[in-house]
XYZ file of C-alpha atoms in Angstrom:
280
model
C 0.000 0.000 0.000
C 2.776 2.505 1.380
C 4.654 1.469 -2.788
C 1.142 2.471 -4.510
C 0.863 5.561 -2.459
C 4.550 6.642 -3.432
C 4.142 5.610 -6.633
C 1.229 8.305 -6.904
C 2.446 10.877 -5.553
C 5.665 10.712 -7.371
C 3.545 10.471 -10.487
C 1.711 13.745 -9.714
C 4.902 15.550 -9.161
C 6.131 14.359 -12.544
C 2.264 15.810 -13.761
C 2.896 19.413 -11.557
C 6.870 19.572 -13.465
C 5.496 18.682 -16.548
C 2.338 21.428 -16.253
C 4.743 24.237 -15.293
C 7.081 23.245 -18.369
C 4.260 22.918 -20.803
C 2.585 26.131 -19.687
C 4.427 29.138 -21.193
C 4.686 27.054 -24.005
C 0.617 26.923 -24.480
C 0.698 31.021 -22.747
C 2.618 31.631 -25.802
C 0.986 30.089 -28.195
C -2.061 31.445 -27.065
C -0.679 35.067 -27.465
C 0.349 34.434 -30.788
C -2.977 33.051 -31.963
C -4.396 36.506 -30.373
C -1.393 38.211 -32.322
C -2.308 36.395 -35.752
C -6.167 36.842 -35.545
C -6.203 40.576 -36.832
C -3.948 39.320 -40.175
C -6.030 36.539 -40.572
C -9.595 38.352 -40.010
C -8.348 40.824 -42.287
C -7.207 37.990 -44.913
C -10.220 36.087 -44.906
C -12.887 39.483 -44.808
C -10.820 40.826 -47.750
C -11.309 44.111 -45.772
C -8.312 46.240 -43.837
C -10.068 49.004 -41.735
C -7.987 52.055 -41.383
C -8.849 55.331 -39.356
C -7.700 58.308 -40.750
C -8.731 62.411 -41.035
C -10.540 62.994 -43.698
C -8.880 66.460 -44.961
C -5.767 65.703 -44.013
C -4.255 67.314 -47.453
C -2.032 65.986 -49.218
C -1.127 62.917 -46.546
C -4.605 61.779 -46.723
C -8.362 62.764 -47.598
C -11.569 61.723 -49.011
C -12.211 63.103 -52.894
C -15.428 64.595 -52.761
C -15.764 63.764 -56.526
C -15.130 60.345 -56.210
C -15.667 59.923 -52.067
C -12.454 57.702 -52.485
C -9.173 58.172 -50.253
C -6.293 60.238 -52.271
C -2.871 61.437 -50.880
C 0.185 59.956 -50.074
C -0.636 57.662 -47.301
C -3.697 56.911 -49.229
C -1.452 55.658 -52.311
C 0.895 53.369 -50.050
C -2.163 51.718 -48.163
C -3.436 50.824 -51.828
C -0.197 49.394 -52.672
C 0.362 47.495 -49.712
C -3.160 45.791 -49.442
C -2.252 44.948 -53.439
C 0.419 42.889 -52.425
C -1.560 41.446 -49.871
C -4.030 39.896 -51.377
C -6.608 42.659 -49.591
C -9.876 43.521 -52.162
C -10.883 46.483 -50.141
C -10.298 49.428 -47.595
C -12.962 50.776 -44.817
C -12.619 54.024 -43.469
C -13.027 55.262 -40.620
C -13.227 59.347 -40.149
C -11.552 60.552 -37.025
C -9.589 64.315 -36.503
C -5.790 64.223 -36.518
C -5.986 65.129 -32.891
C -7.834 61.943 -31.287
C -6.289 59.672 -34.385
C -4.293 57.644 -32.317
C -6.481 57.490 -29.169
C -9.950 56.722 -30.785
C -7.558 54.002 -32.988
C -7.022 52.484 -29.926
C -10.233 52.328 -28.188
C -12.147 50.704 -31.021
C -10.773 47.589 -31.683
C -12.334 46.837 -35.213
C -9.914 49.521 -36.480
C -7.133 47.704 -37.746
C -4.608 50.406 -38.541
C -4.221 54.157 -38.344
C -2.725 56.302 -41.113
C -2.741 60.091 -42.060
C 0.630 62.093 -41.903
C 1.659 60.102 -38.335
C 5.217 61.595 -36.794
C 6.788 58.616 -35.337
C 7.641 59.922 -32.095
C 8.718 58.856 -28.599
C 5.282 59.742 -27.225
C 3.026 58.082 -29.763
C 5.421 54.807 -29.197
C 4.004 54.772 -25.367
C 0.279 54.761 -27.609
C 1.296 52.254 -30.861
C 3.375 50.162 -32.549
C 4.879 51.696 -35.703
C 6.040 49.984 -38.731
C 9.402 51.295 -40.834
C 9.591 54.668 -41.623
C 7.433 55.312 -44.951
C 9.141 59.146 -45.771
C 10.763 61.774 -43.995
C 9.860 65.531 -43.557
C 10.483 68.840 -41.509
C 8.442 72.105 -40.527
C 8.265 75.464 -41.957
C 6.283 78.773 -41.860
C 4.095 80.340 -43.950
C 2.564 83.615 -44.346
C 0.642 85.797 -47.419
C 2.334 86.490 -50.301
C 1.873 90.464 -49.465
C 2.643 90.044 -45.648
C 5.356 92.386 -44.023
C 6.489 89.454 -41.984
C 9.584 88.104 -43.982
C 11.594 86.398 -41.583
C 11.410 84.546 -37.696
C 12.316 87.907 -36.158
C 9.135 89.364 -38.300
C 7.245 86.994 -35.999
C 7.341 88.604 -32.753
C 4.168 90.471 -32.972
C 2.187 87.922 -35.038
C -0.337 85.172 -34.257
C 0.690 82.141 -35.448
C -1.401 78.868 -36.806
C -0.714 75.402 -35.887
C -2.571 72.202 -36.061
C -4.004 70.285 -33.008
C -1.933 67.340 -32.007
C 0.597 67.744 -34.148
C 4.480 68.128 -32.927
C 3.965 71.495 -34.329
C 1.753 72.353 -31.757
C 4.383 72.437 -28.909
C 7.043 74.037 -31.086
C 4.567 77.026 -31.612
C 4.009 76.866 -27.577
C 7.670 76.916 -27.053
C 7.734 79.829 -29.317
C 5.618 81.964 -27.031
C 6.671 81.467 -23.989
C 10.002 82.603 -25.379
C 8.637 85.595 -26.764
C 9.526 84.752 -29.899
C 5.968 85.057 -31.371
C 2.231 86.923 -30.172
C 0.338 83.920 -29.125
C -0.416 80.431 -30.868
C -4.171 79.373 -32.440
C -4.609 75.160 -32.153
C -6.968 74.536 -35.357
C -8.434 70.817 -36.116
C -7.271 70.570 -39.589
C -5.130 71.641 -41.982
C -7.723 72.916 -44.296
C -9.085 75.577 -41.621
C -4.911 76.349 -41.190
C -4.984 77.464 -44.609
C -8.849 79.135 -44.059
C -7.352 80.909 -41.212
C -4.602 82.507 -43.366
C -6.239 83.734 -45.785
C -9.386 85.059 -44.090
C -6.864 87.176 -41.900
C -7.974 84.768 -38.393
C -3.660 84.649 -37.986
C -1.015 85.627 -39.279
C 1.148 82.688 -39.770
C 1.053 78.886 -40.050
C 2.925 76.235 -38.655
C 3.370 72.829 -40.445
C 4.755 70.430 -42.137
C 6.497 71.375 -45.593
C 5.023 68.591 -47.403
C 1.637 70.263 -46.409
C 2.722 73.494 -47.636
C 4.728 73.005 -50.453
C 1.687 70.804 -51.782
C -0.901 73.921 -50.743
C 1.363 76.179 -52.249
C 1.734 74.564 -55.857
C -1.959 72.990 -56.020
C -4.199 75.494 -54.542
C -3.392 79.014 -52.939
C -0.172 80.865 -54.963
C -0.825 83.873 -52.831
C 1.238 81.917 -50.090
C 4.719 82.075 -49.399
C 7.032 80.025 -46.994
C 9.010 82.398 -44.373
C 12.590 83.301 -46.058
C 15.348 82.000 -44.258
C 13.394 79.622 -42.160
C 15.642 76.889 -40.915
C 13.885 73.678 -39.615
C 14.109 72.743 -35.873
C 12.241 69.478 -35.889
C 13.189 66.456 -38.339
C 10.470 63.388 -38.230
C 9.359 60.078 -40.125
C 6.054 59.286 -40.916
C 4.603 55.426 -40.307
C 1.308 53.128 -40.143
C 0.096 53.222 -36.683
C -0.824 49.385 -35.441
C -1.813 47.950 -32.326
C 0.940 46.798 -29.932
C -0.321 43.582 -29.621
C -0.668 42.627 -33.670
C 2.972 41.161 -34.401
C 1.988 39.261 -37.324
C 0.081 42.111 -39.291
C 3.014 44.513 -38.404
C 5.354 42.278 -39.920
C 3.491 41.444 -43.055
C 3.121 45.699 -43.544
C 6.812 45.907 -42.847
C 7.731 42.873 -45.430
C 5.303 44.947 -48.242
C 7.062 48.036 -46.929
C 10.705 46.678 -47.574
C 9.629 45.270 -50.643
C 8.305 48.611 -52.227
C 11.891 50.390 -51.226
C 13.559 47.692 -52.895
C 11.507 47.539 -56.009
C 11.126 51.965 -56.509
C 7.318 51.088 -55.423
C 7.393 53.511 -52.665
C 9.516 56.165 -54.719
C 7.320 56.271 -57.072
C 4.434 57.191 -54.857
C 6.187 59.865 -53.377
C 7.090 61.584 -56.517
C 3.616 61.096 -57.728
C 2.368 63.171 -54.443
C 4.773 65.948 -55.406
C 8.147 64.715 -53.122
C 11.042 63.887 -54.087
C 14.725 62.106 -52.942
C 15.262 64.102 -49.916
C 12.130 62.990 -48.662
C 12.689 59.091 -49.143
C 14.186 56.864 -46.221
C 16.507 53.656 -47.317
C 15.777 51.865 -44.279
């Protein structure tokens, strides 16, 4: 009796060792089933839902002709879901300023997109995948305005989207005296409205924005002479942290367009050029 008892309990300590050396092997497969769902949903819908702003000219925006998505974000989404095998794109509206936030608190969003500065602060929010392009900031003021360089700034009200890195630049600005006061506007488009409708007297953003407005649609603009660039950033695909597999397929598609001018080409369709294109 005392050799059957032993016998058990020696053969549910082998069962306890083996448990504890099976389990983070199951934990982990578990997590990467959760991981691989969202590329796998996507695959077998045939549908990638993205959340982006809607006038977010000329990174992203909705044609009003053809209520399709244009711009340069726009163009590399298309691309990539090509070479995935994905039939079709569902978008969701949301202003640049709650982009990443509301991307994160509905989970049948699948990626974000839209002009997104990969910074140290939107890391803490999402995962990013490689650097699609690279940019800077500038100013810009009416063609006929008396303010012709940074010291011309001092007295003037100056423009800046919400949420963007702009936005504390411009702040830092003020409380260094080195501008009037700074305006936080939701888009873009009512940047530009603000300009020329006299609301400020200046505008803060990114130079792809502005060269683009420049050239396609207001000539009575003019970029601040002299200006010299104090921020540097790359733009990315926001995903969630936890989807490893679907940030590594959009990485692979990503690599793949470098390598085969794919991504060039889209850039210098959307007006950029070689200084704005990454290698890595």
């Amino acid at each position: 009796m005392k050799k059957i008892f032993t016998s058990i309990v020696i053969i549910n300590i082998i069962g306890i060792i083996i448990g504890f050396m099976i389990a983070p092997r199951e934990t982990i497969m578990a997590n990467s089933s959760i991981e691989k769902d969202r590329l796998e949903m996507i695959k077998e819908k045939g549908i990638i839902t993205i959340a982006a702003p809607s006038k977010e000219i000329p990174f992203f925006w909705i044609n009003a002709e053809t209520n399709k998505m244009s711009g340069i974000d726009a163009d590399v989404i298309t691309e990539i879901t090509r070479r995935l095998g994905i039939n079709k794109v569902e978008i969701k509206e949301v202003t640049f300023a709650d982009l990443l936030n509301k991307f994160n608190a509905d989970d049948s969003i699948d990626i974000a997109v839209g002009g997104i500065f990969i910074t140290p602060e939107s890391e803490k929010l999402v995962a990013f995948t490689k650097p699609l392009y690279k940019e800077s900031e500038t100013v810009i003021v009416p063609r006929f305005s008396k303010i012709n360089f940074m010291s011309d700034l001092k007295n003037a009200v100056i423009g800046v989207e919400k949420g963007t890195i702009f936005e504390d630049l411009a702040k830092k600005w003020k409380k260094n005296n080195l501008i009037k006061d700074a305006l936080s506007l939701d888009s873009t488009t009512d940047l530009f409205n603000a300009i020329s409708s006299g609301k400020i007297d200046a505008g803060l953003a990114d130079s792809i924005i502005i060269n683009y407005y420049i050239k396609e649609k207001d000539p009575l603009l003019r970029q601040l002479k002299g200006y010299t660039p104090e921020l540097q950033g790359v733009m990315g695909i926001a995903v969630k942290k936890d989807d490893v597999f679907l940030l590594n397929a959009l990485n692979k598609a990503i690599n793949d367009m470098k390598a085969d001018g794919a991504l060039y080409s889209i850039l210098v369709k959307n007006g950029l050029d070689k200084n704005n294109m990454i290698s890595n």
